[in-house]
DNA sequence: CCTTGACCTTGACATGATGGGAAGGTGCAT
DNA sequence: ATGCACCTTCCCATCATGTCAAGGTCAAGG
């Protein structure tokens, strides 16, 4: 199986397959006499594993660990669960950050006329930092930002 | 005002101030005889504007537009609102992606023993793609991923 | 046999926003 | 005058991915 076929079958681009090989995430592929990389079913399974992990937002470092656990028959499921749990926390934290931004923006936007006049609470807030963040709702947004 | 003081006062690192200057986001700062950059109150206001915009997740390109509007007294608030609205949509889309990931991960994690045994639905899902995603809840998660 | 087109190879460079560090000059206080 | 804190420019790194270029290979058809 060529790299192109492996890419199509796994959903990982050829470019990324080479990249993953170069950083040691996957083993070096076999080669034909002409230097073409060759892939078997086991390689395909690994590539698909990686793609699904990426789809769930795992970093390459986390995938490295997950792959190691996957290939370790004496693994403890607790180790896998711990990685997943940490990842859930990261994702949740990011979501909360985004949520705060969205809340603030929606609040500011709702008070912007959105017409031809230059008056704009969004710009005022960006310029002065003292838009009316706490005037109407006791929103917890933007209270403890970094 | 030195770059260090401007950085401390605005919350933008000296590194980033130089970077913003190099990409033309801000004007070139004045210089002392020795070549040190100097900043005045107006520069400080601009830097603070940029930092607040970044805190709200705006990209550099968006900030470029926001700055132009800010400095344009004949702006229409509709233009500002449109930028903010687009940004809200971007953020919301990202949040939904993260939400889907979290839902899937939590579902898988909840079925993982998390003990010494190697059995793990998380790894199974990553390996085969056919974990029990729709067995219990009709979760809309991971139905139309890219 | 030769061409053509699709594929492969490596390598370099870009993204976006930021951090880190080196090598060398400046300002100020002791 | 010595030292320390700050400034300058320039290069490299991150993370995951894409793009492009120059060249080699394979298979099919003329």
Coordinates of C-alpha atoms (C1' of nucleotides) in Angstrom, one line a residue:
Chain A
X1 CA 0.0 0.0 0.0
X2 CA 1.4 3.4 -1.0
X3 CA 1.3 6.4 1.2
X4 CA -1.5 7.9 -1.0
X5 CA -3.7 4.9 -0.5
X6 CA -2.9 4.8 3.2
X7 CA -3.8 8.5 3.4
X8 CA -7.1 8.0 1.7
X9 CA -8.0 4.9 3.8
X10 CA -7.0 6.4 7.1
X11 CA -8.1 10.0 6.6
X12 CA -4.6 11.3 7.5
X13 CA -3.0 13.2 4.7
X14 CA 0.2 11.9 3.2
X15 CA 2.0 15.0 4.4
X16 CA 1.0 14.3 8.0
X17 CA 1.9 10.6 7.7
X18 CA 5.4 11.6 6.8
X19 CA 5.4 14.2 9.5
X20 CA 4.3 11.7 12.1
X21 CA 7.0 9.4 11.0
X22 CA 9.6 12.2 11.2
X23 CA 8.7 13.0 14.8
X24 CA 8.7 9.4 15.8
X25 CA 4.9 9.2 16.5
X26 CA 4.8 6.2 14.2
X27 CA 7.4 3.7 13.2
X28 CA 9.3 4.2 10.0
X29 CA 7.4 2.7 7.1
X30 CA 8.8 0.0 5.0
X31 CA 10.2 1.0 1.6
X32 CA 10.1 -0.4 -1.9
X33 CA 13.2 -0.7 -3.9
X34 CA 12.5 2.7 -5.3
X35 CA 12.2 4.3 -1.9
X36 CA 8.4 4.4 -1.8
X37 CA 6.9 4.0 1.7
X38 CA 4.7 0.9 2.1
X39 CA 1.9 0.4 4.6
X40 CA 0.1 -2.7 5.9
X41 CA -3.2 -3.2 7.7
X42 CA -1.5 -2.7 11.1
X43 CA -0.1 0.7 10.0
X44 CA -3.5 1.6 8.7
X45 CA -5.0 0.8 12.1
X46 CA -2.5 3.0 13.8
X47 CA -3.1 5.9 11.4
X48 CA -6.8 5.6 11.9
X49 CA -6.3 5.6 15.7
X50 CA -4.3 8.8 15.4
X51 CA -6.9 10.5 13.2
X52 CA -9.7 9.6 15.6
X53 CA -7.6 10.9 18.5
X54 CA -7.1 14.1 16.7
X55 CA -10.8 14.4 16.0
X56 CA -11.3 14.3 19.7
X57 CA -8.8 17.1 20.1
X58 CA -5.9 15.1 21.7
X59 CA -2.5 16.6 21.2
X60 CA 0.3 14.8 19.6
X61 CA 2.0 14.3 23.0
X62 CA -1.2 12.8 24.4
X63 CA -1.6 10.6 21.3
X64 CA 1.9 9.3 21.8
X65 CA 0.9 8.2 25.3
X66 CA -2.4 6.7 24.1
X67 CA -0.6 4.8 21.4
X68 CA 1.8 3.4 23.9
X69 CA -1.0 2.3 26.1
X70 CA -2.9 0.9 23.2
X71 CA 0.0 -1.3 22.3
X72 CA 0.6 -2.3 25.8
X73 CA -1.5 -5.3 26.6
X74 CA -0.8 -5.1 30.3
X75 CA -2.0 -1.5 30.5
X76 CA -4.3 -0.3 33.2
X77 CA -7.4 1.3 32.0
X78 CA -7.0 3.9 34.8
X79 CA -4.0 5.3 32.8
X80 CA -6.2 5.8 29.7
X81 CA -8.9 7.3 31.8
X82 CA -6.6 9.7 33.4
X83 CA -5.3 11.0 30.1
X84 CA -8.9 11.4 28.9
X85 CA -9.9 13.1 32.1
X86 CA -7.1 15.6 31.8
X87 CA -8.0 16.3 28.3
X88 CA -11.6 16.8 29.2
X89 CA -10.5 19.4 31.8
X90 CA -8.4 21.2 29.2
X91 CA -11.3 21.3 26.8
X92 CA -13.7 22.5 29.4
X93 CA -11.3 25.2 30.5
X94 CA -11.0 26.4 26.9
X95 CA -14.8 26.3 26.5
X96 CA -15.3 28.5 29.6
X97 CA -12.8 31.0 28.2
X98 CA -14.7 31.2 25.0
X99 CA -18.0 31.3 26.8
X100 CA -16.8 34.4 28.8
X101 CA -15.7 36.1 25.6
X102 CA -19.0 35.4 23.9
X103 CA -21.0 36.6 26.9
X104 CA -19.1 39.9 27.0
X105 CA -19.3 40.4 23.2
X106 CA -23.0 39.6 23.1
X107 CA -23.6 42.1 25.9
X108 CA -21.6 44.8 24.2
X109 CA -23.1 44.0 20.8
X110 CA -26.6 44.2 22.2
X111 CA -26.0 47.7 23.2
X112 CA -24.6 48.8 19.9
X113 CA -27.0 50.5 17.6
X114 CA -25.5 49.1 14.5
X115 CA -26.4 52.0 12.3
X116 CA -24.6 54.8 10.6
X117 CA -23.7 56.7 13.7
X118 CA -20.2 56.4 15.1
X119 CA -21.3 55.8 18.7
X120 CA -20.3 52.3 19.7
X121 CA -20.1 50.7 23.1
X122 CA -17.9 47.9 21.7
X123 CA -15.2 50.4 20.7
X124 CA -15.6 52.3 24.0
X125 CA -15.1 49.1 25.9
X126 CA -12.0 48.2 23.9
X127 CA -10.6 51.7 24.3
X128 CA -11.3 52.4 27.9
X129 CA -11.8 49.0 29.5
X130 CA -14.7 50.4 31.4
X131 CA -17.7 49.6 29.3
X132 CA -20.8 48.9 31.3
X133 CA -19.7 45.3 32.1
X134 CA -21.6 45.1 35.3
X135 CA -24.3 47.6 34.8
X136 CA -27.2 45.3 34.0
X137 CA -26.5 41.7 34.8
X138 CA -24.3 40.4 37.6
X139 CA -22.5 38.4 34.9
X140 CA -19.6 36.5 36.2
X141 CA -17.9 37.0 32.8
X142 CA -14.5 38.7 32.6
X143 CA -14.0 38.9 36.3
X144 CA -10.9 36.9 36.7
X145 CA -9.1 36.9 33.4
X146 CA -5.4 36.4 33.1
Chain B
X1 CA 8.3 56.2 28.2
X2 CA 10.4 53.1 27.5
X3 CA 9.1 50.0 25.9
X4 CA 9.4 48.2 29.2
X5 CA 7.2 50.8 31.0
X6 CA 4.8 50.8 28.1
X7 CA 4.6 47.0 28.3
X8 CA 3.9 47.1 32.1
X9 CA 1.3 49.8 31.7
X10 CA -0.5 48.3 28.8
X11 CA -0.2 44.6 29.6
X12 CA 1.3 43.8 26.2
X13 CA 4.8 42.4 26.4
X14 CA 7.7 44.3 25.0
X15 CA 8.3 41.4 22.7
X16 CA 4.8 41.7 21.3
X17 CA 5.0 45.5 21.0
X18 CA 8.0 45.2 18.7
X19 CA 6.2 42.5 16.8
X20 CA 3.1 44.6 16.3
X21 CA 5.3 47.4 15.1
X22 CA 7.0 45.0 12.6
X23 CA 3.8 43.8 11.1
X24 CA 2.4 47.3 10.9
X25 CA -0.4 46.9 13.4
X26 CA 0.9 50.0 15.2
X27 CA 2.9 52.9 14.0
X28 CA 6.7 52.9 14.4
X29 CA 7.5 54.3 17.8
X30 CA 9.6 57.3 18.2
X31 CA 13.3 56.8 19.1
X32 CA 15.7 58.4 21.5
X33 CA 19.1 59.3 20.3
X34 CA 20.4 56.0 21.4
X35 CA 17.7 54.1 19.4
X36 CA 15.4 53.3 22.3
X37 CA 11.7 53.3 21.4
X38 CA 9.6 55.9 23.2
X39 CA 5.9 55.8 23.9
X40 CA 3.3 58.5 24.8
X41 CA -0.2 58.3 26.2
X42 CA -1.7 57.9 22.8
X43 CA 0.5 54.9 22.1
X44 CA -0.4 53.5 25.5
X45 CA -4.1 53.8 24.7
X46 CA -3.6 51.9 21.4
X47 CA -1.6 49.2 23.1
X48 CA -4.3 48.8 25.8
X49 CA -6.9 48.7 23.0
X50 CA -5.0 45.9 21.4
X51 CA -4.7 43.9 24.6
X52 CA -8.4 44.2 25.4
X53 CA -9.2 43.1 21.9
X54 CA -6.9 40.1 22.3
X55 CA -8.5 39.3 25.6
X56 CA -11.8 39.1 23.8
X57 CA -10.2 36.7 21.3
X58 CA -10.0 39.0 18.3
X59 CA -7.4 38.0 15.7
X60 CA -4.7 40.5 14.6
X61 CA -6.5 41.0 11.3
X62 CA -9.7 41.8 13.1
X63 CA -7.9 44.1 15.5
X64 CA -6.4 45.9 12.5
X65 CA -9.9 46.6 11.3
X66 CA -11.2 47.6 14.8
X67 CA -8.3 50.0 15.2
X68 CA -9.0 51.6 11.9
X69 CA -12.6 52.1 12.8
X70 CA -11.7 53.4 16.2
X71 CA -9.5 56.0 14.7
X72 CA -12.1 56.9 12.1
X73 CA -14.5 59.5 13.6
X74 CA -16.9 59.0 10.7
X75 CA -17.2 55.3 11.3
X76 CA -20.6 53.6 11.3
X77 CA -21.2 51.5 14.4
X78 CA -22.7 48.9 12.1
X79 CA -19.2 48.1 10.9
X80 CA -18.0 47.5 14.4
X81 CA -21.0 45.4 15.2
X82 CA -20.5 43.3 12.1
X83 CA -17.0 42.5 13.1
X84 CA -18.0 41.6 16.6
X85 CA -20.9 39.5 15.3
X86 CA -18.7 37.5 13.0
X87 CA -16.3 37.0 15.8
X88 CA -19.1 35.8 18.1
X89 CA -20.1 33.2 15.4
X90 CA -16.5 32.0 15.2
X91 CA -16.2 31.6 18.9
X92 CA -19.6 29.9 19.1
X93 CA -18.6 27.4 16.4
X94 CA -15.4 26.6 18.2
X95 CA -17.3 26.1 21.4
X96 CA -19.6 23.7 19.8
X97 CA -16.7 21.7 18.4
X98 CA -15.2 21.5 21.9
X99 CA -18.6 20.7 23.3
X100 CA -19.0 17.7 21.0
X101 CA -15.5 16.4 21.9
X102 CA -16.2 16.8 25.6
X103 CA -19.6 15.0 25.3
X104 CA -18.0 12.0 23.5
X105 CA -15.1 11.9 25.9
X106 CA -17.3 12.0 28.9
X107 CA -19.4 9.3 27.6
X108 CA -16.5 7.0 26.8
X109 CA -14.8 7.9 30.1
X110 CA -17.9 7.1 32.1
X111 CA -17.8 3.5 30.7
X112 CA -14.2 3.0 31.5
X113 CA -13.5 1.1 34.7
X114 CA -10.4 3.1 35.5
X115 CA -8.7 0.3 37.3
X116 CA -5.8 -2.1 36.7
X117 CA -7.5 -4.1 34.0
X118 CA -6.6 -3.3 30.4
X119 CA -10.2 -3.3 29.1
X120 CA -11.0 0.2 28.0
X121 CA -13.8 1.6 25.9
X122 CA -11.8 4.7 25.2
X123 CA -9.0 2.9 23.5
X124 CA -11.6 0.7 21.7
X125 CA -13.3 3.7 20.3
X126 CA -10.0 5.2 19.1
X127 CA -8.9 1.9 17.6
X128 CA -12.1 0.9 15.9
X129 CA -14.2 4.0 15.6
X130 CA -17.2 2.0 16.6
X131 CA -17.4 2.5 20.3
X132 CA -20.9 2.6 21.6
X133 CA -21.5 6.2 20.6
X134 CA -25.2 5.8 20.1
X135 CA -26.0 3.0 22.5
X136 CA -27.4 4.9 25.4
X137 CA -28.2 8.5 24.5
X138 CA -29.2 9.9 21.2
X139 CA -26.4 12.4 21.6
X140 CA -26.0 14.6 18.6
X141 CA -22.3 14.6 19.3
X142 CA -19.8 13.6 16.6
X143 CA -22.4 13.1 13.9
X144 CA -21.2 15.6 11.3
X145 CA -17.6 16.1 12.0
X146 CA -15.3 17.2 9.2
Chain C
dC1 C1' 10.9 3.3 -27.1
dC2 C1' 9.1 7.6 -25.5
dT3 C1' 5.8 10.6 -23.6
dT4 C1' 2.3 11.8 -20.3
dG5 C1' 0.2 12.1 -16.1
dA6 C1' -0.3 10.6 -11.6
dC7 C1' 2.2 9.5 -7.9
dC8 C1' 6.3 9.5 -4.9
dT9 C1' 10.7 11.6 -2.6
dT10 C1' 13.0 15.4 0.2
dG11 C1' 13.3 20.0 1.6
dA12 C1' 12.2 24.6 2.6
dC13 C1' 8.9 27.9 4.0
dA14 C1' 4.3 29.7 5.8
dT15 C1' 0.6 30.1 9.1
dG16 C1' -0.7 32.9 14.2
dA17 C1' 0.6 34.6 18.3
dT18 C1' 3.9 34.2 21.4
dG19 C1' 8.1 32.8 24.0
dG20 C1' 13.1 32.2 24.5
dG21 C1' 17.7 33.4 24.0
dA22 C1' 22.1 35.2 22.2
dA23 C1' 25.2 39.1 21.3
dG24 C1' 26.0 43.6 21.9
dG25 C1' 24.8 48.7 23.2
dT26 C1' 22.8 52.1 26.8
dG27 C1' 21.5 54.4 31.3
dC28 C1' 22.0 55.0 35.9
dA29 C1' 23.6 54.3 40.5
dT30 C1' 27.1 53.1 43.5
Chain D
dA1 C1' 34.6 52.4 36.5
dT2 C1' 31.9 48.7 37.5
dG3 C1' 27.7 46.4 37.7
dC4 C1' 23.0 45.7 36.8
dA5 C1' 18.9 46.5 34.5
dC6 C1' 17.3 47.7 30.4
dC7 C1' 17.4 48.3 25.4
dT8 C1' 18.5 46.8 20.4
dT9 C1' 18.3 43.3 16.5
dC10 C1' 18.2 38.7 14.9
dC11 C1' 17.3 33.8 15.0
dC12 C1' 14.9 29.8 16.5
dA13 C1' 10.9 27.2 18.7
dT14 C1' 6.2 26.2 19.4
dC15 C1' 1.7 23.1 17.1
dA16 C1' -0.4 20.9 13.4
dT17 C1' -1.0 21.6 9.0
dG18 C1' -0.5 23.4 4.2
dT19 C1' 1.9 24.9 0.0
dC20 C1' 5.3 24.8 -3.2
dA21 C1' 9.4 23.3 -5.8
dA22 C1' 12.6 20.2 -7.9
dG23 C1' 13.3 15.8 -9.0
dG24 C1' 12.5 10.4 -9.3
dT25 C1' 9.1 6.5 -10.4
dC26 C1' 5.4 3.9 -12.3
dA27 C1' 2.0 2.4 -15.6
dA28 C1' -0.5 3.1 -19.7
dG29 C1' -0.9 4.4 -24.4
dG30 C1' 1.1 6.1 -28.7

